PDB file of C-alpha atoms in Angstrom:
ATOM      1  CA  UNK N   3      36.648  17.826   4.276  1.00 78.00           C
ATOM      2  CA  UNK N   4      34.545  15.624   2.237  1.00 89.00           C
ATOM      3  CA  UNK N   5      32.048  12.961   3.689  1.00 93.00           C
ATOM      4  CA  UNK N   6      30.208  10.655   1.350  1.00 96.00           C
ATOM      5  CA  UNK N   7      26.473  10.231   1.777  1.00 97.00           C
ATOM      6  CA  UNK N   8      25.155   7.033   3.004  1.00 97.00           C
ATOM      7  CA  UNK N   9      21.497   7.866   1.981  1.00 98.00           C
ATOM      8  CA  UNK N  10      19.792  10.795   0.413  1.00 98.00           C
ATOM      9  CA  UNK N  11      16.043  11.164   1.114  1.00 98.00           C
ATOM     10  CA  UNK N  12      14.248  13.356  -1.417  1.00 98.00           C
ATOM     11  CA  UNK N  13      10.747  14.530  -0.275  1.00 99.00           C
ATOM     12  CA  UNK N  14       8.324  12.019  -1.653  1.00 98.00           C
ATOM     13  CA  UNK N  15       6.013  14.663  -3.142  1.00 99.00           C
ATOM     14  CA  UNK N  16       8.894  16.547  -4.977  1.00 98.00           C
ATOM     15  CA  UNK N  17       7.434  18.247  -8.040  1.00 98.00           C
ATOM     16  CA  UNK N  18      10.243  19.489 -10.357  1.00 96.00           C
ATOM     17  CA  UNK N  19       7.672  20.917 -12.726  1.00 95.00           C
ATOM     18  CA  UNK N  20       5.911  23.125 -10.379  1.00 95.00           C
ATOM     19  CA  UNK N  21       8.745  23.470  -7.877  1.00 96.00           C
ATOM     20  CA  UNK N  22       6.995  22.012  -4.898  1.00 98.00           C
ATOM     21  CA  UNK N  23       8.449  20.175  -1.882  1.00 99.00           C
ATOM     22  CA  UNK N  24      11.921  21.112  -2.957  1.00 99.00           C
ATOM     23  CA  UNK N  25      13.664  19.521   0.067  1.00 99.00           C
ATOM     24  CA  UNK N  26      15.931  16.495   0.788  1.00 98.00           C
ATOM     25  CA  UNK N  27      17.919  15.181   3.678  1.00 98.00           C
ATOM     26  CA  UNK N  28      21.356  13.596   3.502  1.00 97.00           C
ATOM     27  CA  UNK N  29      22.595  10.999   5.915  1.00 96.00           C
ATOM     28  CA  UNK N  30      26.376  11.036   6.077  1.00 96.00           C
ATOM     29  CA  UNK N  31      28.379   7.821   5.941  1.00 97.00           C
ATOM     30  CA  UNK N  32      30.506   8.818   8.755  1.00 96.00           C
ATOM     31  CA  UNK N  33      29.983  11.076  11.788  1.00 94.00           C
ATOM     32  CA  UNK N  34      31.159  14.717  11.617  1.00 94.00           C
ATOM     33  CA  UNK N  35      33.541  16.079  14.160  1.00 94.00           C
ATOM     34  CA  UNK N  36      32.514  19.540  15.177  1.00 94.00           C
ATOM     35  CA  UNK N  37      35.093  22.324  15.356  1.00 95.00           C
ATOM     36  CA  UNK N  38      35.244  26.178  15.229  1.00 94.00           C
ATOM     37  CA  UNK N  39      34.295  26.041  11.539  1.00 90.00           C
ATOM     38  CA  UNK N  40      31.954  22.886  11.411  1.00 92.00           C
ATOM     39  CA  UNK N  41      28.890  23.081  13.599  1.00 90.00           C
ATOM     40  CA  UNK N  42      25.294  21.607  13.618  1.00 90.00           C
ATOM     41  CA  UNK N  43      22.606  23.949  12.124  1.00 91.00           C
ATOM     42  CA  UNK N  44      19.539  24.790  14.099  1.00 96.00           C
ATOM     43  CA  UNK N  45      16.162  24.651  12.726  1.00 98.00           C
ATOM     44  CA  UNK N  46      13.135  27.036  13.357  1.00 98.00           C
ATOM     45  CA  UNK N  47      10.042  26.010  15.160  1.00 98.00           C
ATOM     46  CA  UNK N  48       7.487  24.139  13.167  1.00 99.00           C
ATOM     47  CA  UNK N  49       5.259  26.692  11.252  1.00 98.00           C
ATOM     48  CA  UNK N  50       7.254  29.771  12.108  1.00 98.00           C
ATOM     49  CA  UNK N  51       6.894  32.533   9.840  1.00 98.00           C
ATOM     50  CA  UNK N  52       9.530  35.203   9.305  1.00 98.00           C
ATOM     51  CA  UNK N  53       8.401  38.824   9.293  1.00 96.00           C
ATOM     52  CA  UNK N  54       8.508  41.128   6.318  1.00 97.00           C
ATOM     53  CA  UNK N  55      12.012  42.716   6.162  1.00 97.00           C
ATOM     54  CA  UNK N  56      13.579  40.284   8.503  1.00 97.00           C
ATOM     55  CA  UNK N  57      17.398  40.285   7.830  1.00 97.00           C
ATOM     56  CA  UNK N  58      18.649  36.878   6.787  1.00 98.00           C
ATOM     57  CA  UNK N  59      21.764  35.737   4.944  1.00 98.00           C
ATOM     58  CA  UNK N  60      22.170  33.528   1.982  1.00 98.00           C
ATOM     59  CA  UNK N  61      25.410  31.749   1.538  1.00 98.00           C
ATOM     60  CA  UNK N  62      26.544  29.685  -1.485  1.00 98.00           C
ATOM     61  CA  UNK N  63      29.239  28.571  -3.892  1.00 97.00           C
ATOM     62  CA  UNK N  64      27.221  29.599  -7.060  1.00 98.00           C
ATOM     63  CA  UNK N  65      27.691  32.175  -9.867  1.00 97.00           C
ATOM     64  CA  UNK N  66      28.876  35.580  -8.728  1.00 96.00           C
ATOM     65  CA  UNK N  67      26.462  37.206 -11.087  1.00 95.00           C
ATOM     66  CA  UNK N  68      24.224  36.204 -14.091  1.00 95.00           C
ATOM     67  CA  UNK N  69      26.442  34.295 -16.429  1.00 95.00           C
ATOM     68  CA  UNK N  70      29.507  35.089 -14.240  1.00 96.00           C
ATOM     69  CA  UNK N  71      32.043  32.744 -12.760  1.00 98.00           C
ATOM     70  CA  UNK N  72      31.483  30.175 -10.049  1.00 97.00           C
ATOM     71  CA  UNK N  73      32.559  31.486  -6.656  1.00 98.00           C
ATOM     72  CA  UNK N  74      36.008  30.102  -5.439  1.00 98.00           C
ATOM     73  CA  UNK N  75      35.217  31.428  -1.904  1.00 98.00           C
ATOM     74  CA  UNK N  76      32.026  31.005  -0.042  1.00 97.00           C
ATOM     75  CA  UNK N  77      29.689  33.901  -0.731  1.00 98.00           C
ATOM     76  CA  UNK N  78      27.139  35.594   1.430  1.00 97.00           C
ATOM     77  CA  UNK N  79      24.530  38.261   1.024  1.00 97.00           C
ATOM     78  CA  UNK N  80      22.181  40.017   3.366  1.00 98.00           C
ATOM     79  CA  UNK N  81      18.634  39.362   1.884  1.00 98.00           C
ATOM     80  CA  UNK N  82      15.724  40.947   3.663  1.00 98.00           C
ATOM     81  CA  UNK N  83      12.603  38.562   3.764  1.00 98.00           C
ATOM     82  CA  UNK N  84       9.715  39.634   1.415  1.00 98.00           C
ATOM     83  CA  UNK N  85       6.376  39.067   2.783  1.00 98.00           C
ATOM     84  CA  UNK N  86       4.203  36.402   1.325  1.00 98.00           C
ATOM     85  CA  UNK N  87       1.440  38.968   0.380  1.00 98.00           C
ATOM     86  CA  UNK N  88       4.077  40.955  -1.647  1.00 98.00           C
ATOM     87  CA  UNK N  89       5.954  37.941  -3.150  1.00 98.00           C
ATOM     88  CA  UNK N  90       2.828  36.404  -4.481  1.00 98.00           C
ATOM     89  CA  UNK N  91       1.610  39.718  -6.281  1.00 98.00           C
ATOM     90  CA  UNK N  92       1.280  39.152  -9.963  1.00 98.00           C
ATOM     91  CA  UNK N  93       4.016  41.541 -10.796  1.00 97.00           C
ATOM     92  CA  UNK N  94       6.274  39.603  -8.437  1.00 97.00           C
ATOM     93  CA  UNK N  95       6.228  35.728  -8.376  1.00 98.00           C
ATOM     94  CA  UNK N  96       2.321  35.417  -8.356  1.00 98.00           C
ATOM     95  CA  UNK N  97       0.860  31.767  -7.711  1.00 97.00           C
ATOM     96  CA  UNK N  98       4.294  30.097  -8.301  1.00 97.00           C
ATOM     97  CA  UNK N  99       5.064  31.020  -4.703  1.00 98.00           C
ATOM     98  CA  UNK N 100       3.216  28.963  -1.980  1.00 98.00           C
ATOM     99  CA  UNK N 101       2.956  29.322   1.773  1.00 98.00           C
ATOM    100  CA  UNK N 102       5.665  26.438   1.964  1.00 99.00           C
ATOM    101  CA  UNK N 103       8.182  29.022   0.599  1.00 99.00           C
ATOM    102  CA  UNK N 104       9.833  32.202   1.755  1.00 99.00           C
ATOM    103  CA  UNK N 105      11.031  34.943  -0.530  1.00 98.00           C
ATOM    104  CA  UNK N 106      14.116  37.235   0.259  1.00 98.00           C
ATOM    105  CA  UNK N 107      15.906  39.975  -1.674  1.00 97.00           C
ATOM    106  CA  UNK N 108      14.194  41.262  -4.819  1.00 93.00           C
ATOM    107  CA  UNK N 109      15.907  44.610  -4.858  1.00 93.00           C
ATOM    108  CA  UNK N 110      17.822  43.863  -8.134  1.00 91.00           C
ATOM    109  CA  UNK N 111      21.124  44.273  -6.129  1.00 91.00           C
ATOM    110  CA  UNK N 112      21.861  40.954  -4.247  1.00 94.00           C
ATOM    111  CA  UNK N 113      20.392  37.413  -4.693  1.00 96.00           C
ATOM    112  CA  UNK N 114      21.104  33.836  -4.738  1.00 97.00           C
ATOM    113  CA  UNK N 115      22.357  32.700  -8.239  1.00 97.00           C
ATOM    114  CA  UNK N 116      22.802  29.441 -10.234  1.00 96.00           C
ATOM    115  CA  UNK N 117      24.771  27.018  -8.282  1.00 97.00           C
ATOM    116  CA  UNK N 118      23.351  28.190  -4.863  1.00 98.00           C
ATOM    117  CA  UNK N 119      20.608  25.752  -4.915  1.00 97.00           C
ATOM    118  CA  UNK N 120      20.357  23.680  -1.719  1.00 97.00           C
ATOM    119  CA  UNK N 121      22.135  26.348   0.247  1.00 98.00           C
ATOM    120  CA  UNK N 122      20.866  27.905   3.450  1.00 98.00           C
ATOM    121  CA  UNK N 123      18.964  30.984   4.331  1.00 99.00           C
ATOM    122  CA  UNK N 124      20.201  31.833   7.949  1.00 98.00           C
ATOM    123  CA  UNK N 125      18.300  34.197  10.116  1.00 98.00           C
ATOM    124  CA  UNK N 126      19.405  35.306  13.584  1.00 95.00           C
ATOM    125  CA  UNK N 127      17.115  34.952  16.666  1.00 93.00           C
ATOM    126  CA  UNK N 128      16.646  37.560  19.278  1.00 92.00           C
ATOM    127  CA  UNK N 129      18.949  35.546  21.608  1.00 94.00           C
ATOM    128  CA  UNK N 130      21.715  35.660  19.090  1.00 92.00           C
ATOM    129  CA  UNK N 131      21.392  31.999  17.769  1.00 93.00           C
ATOM    130  CA  UNK N 132      20.914  31.416  14.134  1.00 96.00           C
ATOM    131  CA  UNK N 133      18.273  29.202  12.458  1.00 98.00           C
ATOM    132  CA  UNK N 134      18.141  27.624   8.784  1.00 99.00           C
ATOM    133  CA  UNK N 135      14.865  29.162   7.701  1.00 99.00           C
ATOM    134  CA  UNK N 136      15.351  28.434   4.017  1.00 99.00           C
ATOM    135  CA  UNK N 137      16.768  26.193   1.348  1.00 99.00           C
ATOM    136  CA  UNK N 138      17.618  27.950  -1.974  1.00 99.00           C
ATOM    137  CA  UNK N 139      15.041  26.718  -4.528  1.00 98.00           C
ATOM    138  CA  UNK N 140      14.765  29.064  -7.421  1.00 98.00           C
ATOM    139  CA  UNK N 141      15.204  32.496  -8.817  1.00 96.00           C
ATOM    140  CA  UNK N 142      14.398  34.325 -12.054  1.00 95.00           C
ATOM    141  CA  UNK N 143      15.341  32.969 -15.477  1.00 93.00           C
ATOM    142  CA  UNK N 144      15.765  36.740 -16.380  1.00 93.00           C
ATOM    143  CA  UNK N 145      18.787  36.945 -14.169  1.00 94.00           C
ATOM    144  CA  UNK N 146      20.031  36.452 -10.733  1.00 95.00           C
ATOM    145  CA  UNK N 147      19.369  39.994  -9.495  1.00 91.00           C
ATOM    146  CA  UNK N 148      16.211  40.823 -11.137  1.00 94.00           C
ATOM    147  CA  UNK N 149      13.970  43.525  -9.512  1.00 95.00           C
ATOM    148  CA  UNK N 150      10.747  42.172  -8.043  1.00 96.00           C
ATOM    149  CA  UNK N 151      11.983  38.502  -8.492  1.00 97.00           C
ATOM    150  CA  UNK N 152      13.357  37.712  -5.057  1.00 98.00           C
ATOM    151  CA  UNK N 153      15.183  34.553  -4.367  1.00 98.00           C
ATOM    152  CA  UNK N 154      12.742  31.741  -3.442  1.00 99.00           C
ATOM    153  CA  UNK N 155      13.591  29.269  -0.742  1.00 99.00           C
ATOM    154  CA  UNK N 156      11.834  26.093   0.678  1.00 99.00           C
ATOM    155  CA  UNK N 157      10.464  27.254   3.962  1.00 99.00           C
ATOM    156  CA  UNK N 158      12.106  24.965   6.400  1.00 99.00           C
ATOM    157  CA  UNK N 159       9.409  25.454   9.240  1.00 99.00           C
ATOM    158  CA  UNK N 160       6.894  24.029   6.928  1.00 99.00           C
ATOM    159  CA  UNK N 161       8.758  20.787   6.776  1.00 99.00           C
ATOM    160  CA  UNK N 162       9.685  20.139  10.379  1.00 99.00           C
ATOM    161  CA  UNK N 163       7.194  17.321  10.834  1.00 99.00           C
ATOM    162  CA  UNK N 164       8.581  15.682   7.656  1.00 99.00           C
ATOM    163  CA  UNK N 165      12.189  16.265   8.911  1.00 99.00           C
ATOM    164  CA  UNK N 166      11.333  14.703  12.243  1.00 98.00           C
ATOM    165  CA  UNK N 167       9.849  11.669  10.573  1.00 98.00           C
ATOM    166  CA  UNK N 168      12.725  11.142   8.105  1.00 98.00           C
ATOM    167  CA  UNK N 169      15.281  11.430  11.059  1.00 96.00           C
ATOM    168  CA  UNK N 170      13.351   9.007  13.280  1.00 97.00           C
ATOM    169  CA  UNK N 171      12.983   6.396  10.395  1.00 96.00           C
ATOM    170  CA  UNK N 172      16.821   6.696   9.288  1.00 92.00           C
TER     171      UNK N 172
END
């Protein structure tokens, strides 16, 4: 199923050089009919911070490995959350990672890869429901599965007020 966008709203403070505010919303031209395979995504509470080691899943259609082919079936990988204090260490991502981002993975085995950008980082709540806690933003230029360079996601909970504002206006 393909639905054209009616409008794309990129965050007004998007900074491609410093990779800040890497988030956008898409208003679809026609409504979506929900089914067993098409459902609404739930969002976390505003300001919610995931705990270190929280099990989350990235999904995407990107490369299967560094320089590898693009996926022809949707891929998923379990990526434990890496705490902000670890992810911002100088031998990890350092000051490139802000509090508006969440890191996951970094074991050198599994990661998001080129082509996964914009895809979700989904984490299960205690009641069994799932929330979209992250949006794939960037990874290491040294390779998709580089040790101490976890996948970096825009932290959705940091943008709930912005999301609500855009939804109200559009």
